[in-house]
mmCIF file of C-alpha atoms and ligand atoms in Angstrom:
data_model
loop_
_atom_site.group_PDB
_atom_site.id
_atom_site.type_symbol
_atom_site.label_atom_id
_atom_site.label_comp_id
_atom_site.label_asym_id
_atom_site.label_seq_id
_atom_site.Cartn_x
_atom_site.Cartn_y
_atom_site.Cartn_z
ATOM 1 C CA MET A 8 45.392 -8.842 -33.919
ATOM 2 C CA SER A 9 43.313 -10.488 -31.207
ATOM 3 C CA ARG A 10 40.189 -8.696 -30.039
ATOM 4 C CA VAL A 11 39.614 -7.727 -26.427
ATOM 5 C CA ALA A 12 36.260 -7.796 -24.607
ATOM 6 C CA TYR A 13 35.309 -6.361 -21.233
ATOM 7 C CA VAL A 14 33.149 -8.550 -18.959
ATOM 8 C CA ASN A 15 32.229 -7.471 -15.425
ATOM 9 C CA GLY A 16 35.522 -5.916 -14.411
ATOM 10 C CA ARG A 17 37.903 -7.935 -16.578
ATOM 11 C CA TYR A 18 39.496 -7.410 -19.980
ATOM 12 C CA LEU A 19 39.572 -10.768 -21.739
ATOM 13 C CA ARG A 20 40.514 -12.224 -25.088
ATOM 14 C CA HIS A 21 37.321 -11.888 -27.150
ATOM 15 C CA ALA A 22 37.287 -15.608 -27.992
ATOM 16 C CA GLU A 23 37.350 -16.534 -24.305
ATOM 17 C CA ALA A 24 34.903 -13.947 -22.924
ATOM 18 C CA GLN A 25 31.791 -15.515 -21.369
ATOM 19 C CA VAL A 26 28.757 -14.851 -19.184
ATOM 20 C CA HIS A 27 26.842 -17.335 -17.060
ATOM 21 C CA ILE A 28 24.075 -19.524 -18.600
ATOM 22 C CA GLU A 29 21.551 -18.082 -16.151
ATOM 23 C CA ASP A 30 22.236 -14.501 -17.130
ATOM 24 C CA ARG A 31 18.837 -12.880 -17.591
ATOM 25 C CA GLY A 32 19.976 -11.418 -20.894
ATOM 26 C CA TYR A 33 20.464 -14.953 -22.209
ATOM 27 C CA GLN A 34 17.218 -16.299 -20.732
ATOM 28 C CA PHE A 35 14.771 -13.366 -20.996
ATOM 29 C CA SER A 36 16.465 -10.698 -23.174
ATOM 30 C CA ASP A 37 16.296 -8.730 -19.932
ATOM 31 C CA GLY A 38 18.768 -6.021 -20.838
ATOM 32 C CA VAL A 39 19.697 -3.069 -23.006
ATOM 33 C CA TYR A 40 22.497 -2.103 -25.364
ATOM 34 C CA GLU A 41 24.204 0.688 -27.283
ATOM 35 C CA VAL A 42 26.321 0.756 -30.435
ATOM 36 C CA ILE A 43 28.646 3.743 -30.774
ATOM 37 C CA LEU A 44 30.608 4.609 -33.877
ATOM 38 C CA ILE A 45 34.346 5.103 -33.523
ATOM 39 C CA LYS A 46 35.919 7.407 -36.053
ATOM 40 C CA ASN A 47 39.686 8.004 -36.012
ATOM 41 C CA GLY A 48 39.807 6.509 -32.523
ATOM 42 C CA HIS A 49 37.063 8.778 -31.116
ATOM 43 C CA MET A 50 33.473 7.975 -30.179
ATOM 44 C CA ILE A 51 30.843 9.895 -32.140
ATOM 45 C CA ASP A 52 28.015 11.380 -30.043
ATOM 46 C CA GLU A 53 29.170 9.514 -26.928
ATOM 47 C CA GLU A 54 27.183 11.837 -24.660
ATOM 48 C CA GLN A 55 23.881 11.184 -26.477
ATOM 49 C CA HIS A 56 24.455 7.420 -26.526
ATOM 50 C CA LEU A 57 25.130 7.360 -22.790
ATOM 51 C CA LYS A 58 22.013 9.425 -22.129
ATOM 52 C CA ARG A 59 19.895 7.018 -24.156
ATOM 53 C CA LEU A 60 21.523 4.065 -22.380
ATOM 54 C CA GLN A 61 20.589 5.570 -19.034
ATOM 55 C CA LYS A 62 17.009 6.098 -20.225
ATOM 56 C CA SER A 63 16.721 2.493 -21.429
ATOM 57 C CA LEU A 64 18.150 1.228 -18.132
ATOM 58 C CA SER A 65 15.735 3.349 -16.091
ATOM 59 C CA SER A 66 12.769 2.073 -18.148
ATOM 60 C CA LEU A 67 13.694 -1.472 -17.105
ATOM 61 C CA GLU A 68 14.684 -0.483 -13.549
ATOM 62 C CA ILE A 69 18.242 -1.714 -14.029
ATOM 63 C CA VAL A 70 20.831 0.270 -12.109
ATOM 64 C CA LEU A 71 24.084 1.010 -13.962
ATOM 65 C CA PRO A 72 26.695 -1.043 -12.090
ATOM 66 C CA MET A 73 29.111 1.919 -11.830
ATOM 67 C CA LYS A 74 29.419 5.696 -12.147
ATOM 68 C CA GLN A 75 29.287 7.068 -15.696
ATOM 69 C CA THR A 76 32.859 8.329 -15.414
ATOM 70 C CA ALA A 77 34.072 4.774 -14.695
ATOM 71 C CA MET A 78 32.053 3.473 -17.598
ATOM 72 C CA ARG A 79 33.538 6.090 -19.958
ATOM 73 C CA HIS A 80 36.996 5.064 -18.785
ATOM 74 C CA ILE A 81 36.284 1.404 -19.628
ATOM 75 C CA MET A 82 34.871 2.351 -23.028
ATOM 76 C CA LYS A 83 38.082 4.240 -23.860
ATOM 77 C CA GLU A 84 40.174 1.345 -22.584
ATOM 78 C CA VAL A 85 38.259 -1.185 -24.724
ATOM 79 C CA ILE A 86 38.826 0.966 -27.806
ATOM 80 C CA LYS A 87 42.527 1.360 -26.958
ATOM 81 C CA ARG A 88 43.074 -2.342 -26.318
ATOM 82 C CA ASN A 89 41.402 -3.311 -29.597
ATOM 83 C CA LYS A 90 43.922 -1.172 -31.465
ATOM 84 C CA PHE A 91 41.812 0.136 -34.331
ATOM 85 C CA GLN A 92 40.802 3.599 -35.470
ATOM 86 C CA ASN A 93 37.469 3.037 -37.213
ATOM 87 C CA GLY A 94 34.757 0.723 -35.995
ATOM 88 C CA ILE A 95 32.125 0.355 -33.312
ATOM 89 C CA ILE A 96 31.922 -0.303 -29.602
ATOM 90 C CA TYR A 97 29.029 -2.467 -28.371
ATOM 91 C CA ILE A 98 27.832 -2.067 -24.786
ATOM 92 C CA GLN A 99 25.347 -4.474 -23.223
ATOM 93 C CA ILE A 100 23.916 -4.367 -19.722
ATOM 94 C CA THR A 101 21.560 -7.044 -18.418
ATOM 95 C CA ARG A 102 19.822 -7.470 -15.079
ATOM 96 C CA GLY A 103 22.452 -10.081 -14.225
ATOM 97 C CA VAL A 104 22.556 -13.717 -13.151
ATOM 98 C CA ALA A 105 19.734 -15.271 -11.109
ATOM 99 C CA ALA A 106 17.701 -18.481 -10.868
ATOM 100 C CA ARG A 107 15.201 -18.457 -13.750
ATOM 101 C CA GLU A 108 12.053 -16.729 -12.544
ATOM 102 C CA HIS A 109 10.242 -14.061 -14.575
ATOM 103 C CA SER A 110 9.916 -11.448 -11.830
ATOM 104 C CA PHE A 111 12.994 -9.377 -10.924
ATOM 105 C CA PRO A 112 15.399 -11.211 -8.605
ATOM 106 C CA LYS A 113 15.796 -9.734 -5.117
ATOM 107 C CA TYR A 114 19.569 -9.586 -5.557
ATOM 108 C CA SER A 115 21.469 -9.542 -8.818
ATOM 109 C CA ASN A 116 24.417 -7.574 -10.089
ATOM 110 C CA PRO A 117 23.905 -6.245 -13.596
ATOM 111 C CA THR A 118 26.195 -7.822 -16.180
ATOM 112 C CA LEU A 119 28.228 -5.298 -18.174
ATOM 113 C CA VAL A 120 29.818 -6.445 -21.417
ATOM 114 C CA MET A 121 31.681 -4.377 -23.999
ATOM 115 C CA THR A 122 33.084 -5.524 -27.304
ATOM 116 C CA ALA A 123 34.551 -3.605 -30.220
ATOM 117 C CA ARG A 124 35.137 -4.341 -33.849
ATOM 118 C CA ARG A 125 36.624 -2.679 -36.858
ATOM 119 C CA ILE A 126 34.373 -1.592 -39.742
ATOM 120 C CA ALA A 127 35.504 -0.696 -43.225
ATOM 121 C CA ALA A 128 35.381 2.925 -44.384
ATOM 122 C CA LYS A 129 32.435 3.806 -46.639
ATOM 123 C CA ASN A 130 33.034 4.040 -50.345
ATOM 124 C CA TYR A 131 31.086 6.827 -52.092
ATOM 125 C CA ASN A 132 30.825 4.865 -55.390
ATOM 126 C CA GLU A 133 29.049 2.072 -53.563
ATOM 127 C CA ILE A 134 26.867 4.535 -51.668
ATOM 128 C CA GLU A 135 25.789 6.216 -54.927
ATOM 129 C CA SER A 136 24.198 3.006 -56.201
ATOM 130 C CA GLY A 137 21.954 2.795 -53.121
ATOM 131 C CA VAL A 138 20.217 -0.238 -51.659
ATOM 132 C CA LYS A 139 16.872 -2.009 -51.911
ATOM 133 C CA VAL A 140 14.319 -1.964 -49.111
ATOM 134 C CA ILE A 141 11.241 -4.135 -48.646
ATOM 135 C CA THR A 142 8.329 -3.406 -46.328
ATOM 136 C CA ILE A 143 7.042 -5.790 -43.649
ATOM 137 C CA ASP A 144 4.451 -5.655 -40.863
ATOM 138 C CA ASP A 145 5.741 -4.074 -37.670
ATOM 139 C CA ILE A 146 5.083 -6.928 -35.229
ATOM 140 C CA ARG A 147 7.113 -5.478 -32.333
ATOM 141 C CA TRP A 148 6.023 -4.606 -28.801
ATOM 142 C CA LYS A 149 4.776 -1.176 -27.705
ATOM 143 C CA ARG A 150 8.055 0.102 -26.200
ATOM 144 C CA CYS A 151 10.351 0.323 -29.225
ATOM 145 C CA ASP A 152 11.819 3.489 -27.688
ATOM 146 C CA ILE A 153 13.746 1.265 -25.250
ATOM 147 C CA LYS A 154 16.960 -0.024 -26.817
ATOM 148 C CA SER A 155 16.288 -3.533 -25.550
ATOM 149 C CA ILE A 156 18.334 -6.577 -26.555
ATOM 150 C CA SER A 157 15.029 -8.312 -27.351
ATOM 151 C CA LEU A 158 15.347 -8.062 -31.130
ATOM 152 C CA LEU A 159 13.617 -11.109 -32.584
ATOM 153 C CA PRO A 160 11.153 -9.229 -34.862
ATOM 154 C CA ASN A 161 14.082 -7.123 -36.101
ATOM 155 C CA VAL A 162 16.207 -10.227 -36.727
ATOM 156 C CA LEU A 163 13.384 -11.955 -38.639
ATOM 157 C CA GLY A 164 12.667 -8.766 -40.590
ATOM 158 C CA LYS A 165 16.291 -8.304 -41.637
ATOM 159 C CA GLN A 166 16.484 -11.942 -42.714
ATOM 160 C CA THR A 167 13.283 -11.572 -44.785
ATOM 161 C CA ALA A 168 14.955 -8.614 -46.506
ATOM 162 C CA ARG A 169 18.119 -10.600 -47.188
ATOM 163 C CA ASN A 170 16.093 -13.560 -48.514
ATOM 164 C CA GLN A 171 14.485 -11.182 -50.999
ATOM 165 C CA GLY A 172 17.768 -9.623 -52.106
ATOM 166 C CA ALA A 173 17.145 -6.406 -50.145
ATOM 167 C CA TYR A 174 19.406 -4.706 -47.630
ATOM 168 C CA GLU A 175 16.842 -3.477 -45.108
ATOM 169 C CA ALA A 176 13.185 -3.967 -44.209
ATOM 170 C CA TRP A 177 11.029 -0.980 -43.281
ATOM 171 C CA MET A 178 8.372 -1.870 -40.749
ATOM 172 C CA VAL A 179 4.798 -0.733 -41.337
ATOM 173 C CA ASP A 180 2.188 -0.246 -38.579
ATOM 174 C CA ALA A 181 -1.465 -1.351 -38.685
ATOM 175 C CA ALA A 182 -2.508 2.008 -40.205
ATOM 176 C CA GLY A 183 -0.070 1.607 -43.112
ATOM 177 C CA TYR A 184 2.621 4.031 -41.893
ATOM 178 C CA VAL A 185 6.353 3.287 -41.963
ATOM 179 C CA THR A 186 7.731 3.263 -38.406
ATOM 180 C CA GLU A 187 11.452 2.534 -38.960
ATOM 181 C CA GLY A 188 13.915 -0.003 -40.349
ATOM 182 C CA THR A 189 14.906 -3.163 -38.460
ATOM 183 C CA SER A 190 18.108 -1.441 -37.312
ATOM 184 C CA THR A 191 17.798 2.035 -38.832
ATOM 185 C CA ASN A 192 15.532 5.103 -38.949
ATOM 186 C CA ALA A 193 13.620 5.641 -42.208
ATOM 187 C CA TRP A 194 13.522 8.911 -44.182
ATOM 188 C CA ILE A 195 12.037 10.217 -47.403
ATOM 189 C CA VAL A 196 12.342 13.435 -49.403
ATOM 190 C CA SER A 197 9.025 14.738 -50.778
ATOM 191 C CA PRO A 198 8.755 15.753 -54.464
ATOM 192 C CA ASP A 199 9.110 19.412 -53.355
ATOM 193 C CA GLY A 200 12.251 18.744 -51.290
ATOM 194 C CA ARG A 201 11.012 18.408 -47.683
ATOM 195 C CA LEU A 202 12.738 15.849 -45.480
ATOM 196 C CA ILE A 203 10.318 13.559 -43.680
ATOM 197 C CA THR A 204 10.918 11.066 -40.867
ATOM 198 C CA ALA A 205 8.562 9.568 -38.276
ATOM 199 C CA GLU A 206 8.069 11.629 -35.116
ATOM 200 C CA LEU A 207 9.503 10.225 -31.880
ATOM 201 C CA GLY A 208 7.231 8.093 -29.744
ATOM 202 C CA ARG A 209 7.102 4.700 -28.134
ATOM 203 C CA ASN A 210 6.830 3.074 -31.574
ATOM 204 C CA ILE A 211 10.378 3.919 -32.744
ATOM 205 C CA LEU A 212 13.895 4.238 -31.397
ATOM 206 C CA SER A 213 15.184 7.763 -30.944
ATOM 207 C CA GLY A 214 18.167 7.214 -33.242
ATOM 208 C CA ILE A 215 21.263 9.187 -32.315
ATOM 209 C CA THR A 216 22.137 9.474 -36.005
ATOM 210 C CA ARG A 217 18.536 10.546 -36.797
ATOM 211 C CA ASN A 218 18.831 13.298 -34.216
ATOM 212 C CA ARG A 219 22.236 14.386 -35.539
ATOM 213 C CA PHE A 220 20.840 14.607 -39.084
ATOM 214 C CA ILE A 221 17.949 16.731 -37.823
ATOM 215 C CA LYS A 222 20.525 19.230 -36.492
ATOM 216 C CA ILE A 223 22.415 19.155 -39.795
ATOM 217 C CA ILE A 224 19.169 19.662 -41.775
ATOM 218 C CA HIS A 225 18.347 22.729 -39.659
ATOM 219 C CA GLU A 226 21.870 24.096 -40.127
ATOM 220 C CA LEU A 227 21.571 23.681 -43.896
ATOM 221 C CA ASN A 228 18.136 25.360 -43.846
ATOM 222 C CA TYR A 229 16.236 22.485 -45.408
ATOM 223 C CA LYS A 230 12.601 21.904 -44.483
ATOM 224 C CA LEU A 231 11.975 19.035 -42.074
ATOM 225 C CA GLU A 232 8.743 17.305 -41.105
ATOM 226 C CA GLU A 233 8.689 14.821 -38.252
ATOM 227 C CA ARG A 234 5.508 12.957 -39.123
ATOM 228 C CA GLN A 235 4.084 9.663 -40.294
ATOM 229 C CA PHE A 236 4.456 8.678 -43.938
ATOM 230 C CA SER A 237 2.810 5.794 -45.776
ATOM 231 C CA VAL A 238 4.446 3.176 -48.002
ATOM 232 C CA GLU A 239 2.655 4.790 -50.964
ATOM 233 C CA GLU A 240 4.153 8.205 -50.125
ATOM 234 C CA ALA A 241 7.587 6.596 -49.773
ATOM 235 C CA LYS A 242 7.311 4.920 -53.171
ATOM 236 C CA ASN A 243 6.512 8.292 -54.743
ATOM 237 C CA ALA A 244 9.276 10.132 -52.887
ATOM 238 C CA ARG A 245 12.035 12.001 -54.699
ATOM 239 C CA GLU A 246 14.655 10.367 -52.489
ATOM 240 C CA ALA A 247 14.687 7.879 -49.640
ATOM 241 C CA PHE A 248 17.356 6.833 -47.153
ATOM 242 C CA PHE A 249 17.933 5.394 -43.718
ATOM 243 C CA THR A 250 20.273 6.347 -40.891
ATOM 244 C CA SER A 251 22.088 4.583 -38.050
ATOM 245 C CA SER A 252 25.407 4.669 -36.226
ATOM 246 C CA THR A 253 26.842 1.916 -38.412
ATOM 247 C CA SER A 254 25.222 2.778 -41.750
ATOM 248 C CA PHE A 255 25.461 6.623 -41.375
ATOM 249 C CA LEU A 256 23.126 7.652 -44.201
ATOM 250 C CA THR A 257 22.381 4.982 -46.782
ATOM 251 C CA PRO A 258 20.408 5.973 -49.903
ATOM 252 C CA VAL A 259 17.450 3.741 -50.840
ATOM 253 C CA THR A 260 16.855 3.304 -54.549
ATOM 254 C CA GLU A 261 14.045 0.732 -54.498
ATOM 255 C CA ILE A 262 11.109 0.101 -52.131
ATOM 256 C CA ASP A 263 9.149 -3.138 -52.721
ATOM 257 C CA GLY A 264 10.384 -3.083 -56.328
ATOM 258 C CA ALA A 265 9.340 0.559 -56.983
ATOM 259 C CA VAL A 266 12.291 2.634 -58.178
ATOM 260 C CA ILE A 267 12.913 5.811 -56.165
ATOM 261 C CA GLY A 268 13.900 8.930 -58.123
ATOM 262 C CA ASN A 269 16.200 7.999 -60.989
ATOM 263 C CA GLY A 270 17.373 4.773 -59.326
ATOM 264 C CA ARG A 271 20.583 6.326 -57.994
ATOM 265 C CA ALA A 272 21.295 8.071 -54.686
ATOM 266 C CA GLY A 273 19.569 11.461 -54.583
ATOM 267 C CA SER A 274 21.585 14.685 -54.512
ATOM 268 C CA LEU A 275 20.153 15.800 -51.156
ATOM 269 C CA SER A 276 21.041 12.422 -49.603
ATOM 270 C CA ILE A 277 24.637 12.783 -50.781
ATOM 271 C CA GLU A 278 24.854 16.381 -49.577
ATOM 272 C CA LEU A 279 23.605 15.379 -46.126
ATOM 273 C CA LEU A 280 25.981 12.426 -45.969
ATOM 274 C CA LYS A 281 28.925 14.704 -46.807
ATOM 275 C CA ALA A 282 27.803 17.149 -44.115
ATOM 276 C CA TYR A 283 27.681 14.246 -41.639
ATOM 277 C CA ASP A 284 31.177 13.175 -42.705
ATOM 278 C CA ASN A 285 32.378 16.736 -42.002
ATOM 279 C CA TYR A 286 30.639 16.696 -38.643
ATOM 280 C CA MET A 287 32.364 13.418 -37.721
ATOM 281 C CA ASN A 288 35.761 14.766 -38.694
ATOM 282 C CA GLN A 289 35.273 17.846 -36.511
ATOM 283 C CA ALA A 290 33.428 16.211 -33.615
ATOM 284 C CA TYR A 291 36.499 15.774 -31.391
HETATM 285 C C1 PLP B 22 15.277 -0.264 -34.502
HETATM 286 C C2 PLP B 22 16.368 0.754 -34.687
HETATM 287 N N1 PLP B 22 16.046 1.970 -35.156
HETATM 288 C C3 PLP B 22 16.989 2.922 -35.345
HETATM 289 C C4 PLP B 22 18.330 2.666 -35.102
HETATM 290 C C5 PLP B 22 19.363 3.750 -35.343
HETATM 291 O O1 PLP B 22 19.826 4.253 -34.122
HETATM 292 P P1 PLP B 22 21.252 4.979 -34.009
HETATM 293 O O2 PLP B 22 21.238 6.093 -34.982
HETATM 294 O O3 PLP B 22 21.283 5.455 -32.600
HETATM 295 O O4 PLP B 22 22.293 3.960 -34.328
HETATM 296 C C6 PLP B 22 18.707 1.421 -34.610
HETATM 297 C C7 PLP B 22 20.112 1.141 -34.307
HETATM 298 O O5 PLP B 22 20.492 0.099 -33.861
HETATM 299 C C8 PLP B 22 17.707 0.436 -34.393
HETATM 300 O O6 PLP B 22 18.024 -0.781 -33.926
#
């Protein structure tokens, strides 16, 4: 089945979709993006993703090239034309095409691109065995709350993890606190069962999945602390996991070689993941 992409008003075969070489996304990473999970043909937390997209755009003074209703229509159309039930939709908006000059061009039309791809359903047996995480210095800029397409530190961090046989890298600030993963939010469970994740600020992305889990944690009456935690605290945690639209909740069973809990996914992690699964099945 051939994939379909949307580029500036046209639905094209994915393999033939293109943007201009002087697009500012290509030359300066001057743009933003969103990744939305599609479950049984429906977008999960579409509203929250669009709100965050608008916030990222405003931070960069890029004006959405159309009304949100038109954009929602295109998103639905992209999903329909790609003919799958479970996957993701990727939305990217850049400042557009202009002669290469750092300052904003006087005139440019933002470039809007959407692609979609299928992703395989999660298998609980695999999830139970968890994944390894390493820690790395957080070398990013001071506006990580903007979902910018400028992702080089994240790309290098993920590759460092892969080179060391780990799945994700957790980034650590100058004071020794874990900020977040290269494409995920980081969580731990304290020895007495409190859930801990970094508070929102300009140093992390306000993950839509993070925020959904916070709601679920409140509903289930577990204790939550939005605060900094150190690598040492993480290594001594009862459980650890990370969240994102594509990874949902993924248990972490090793951090820098230190085994977390009994080396298998923790029971609270699995309970929360099941609650999230239920939420997704009832979200539309
Ligand atoms: C740096 C970073 N943190 C957190 C997340 C998780 O965000 P969400 O739950 O909205 O997918 C992502 C997702 O791409 C990310 O890139």
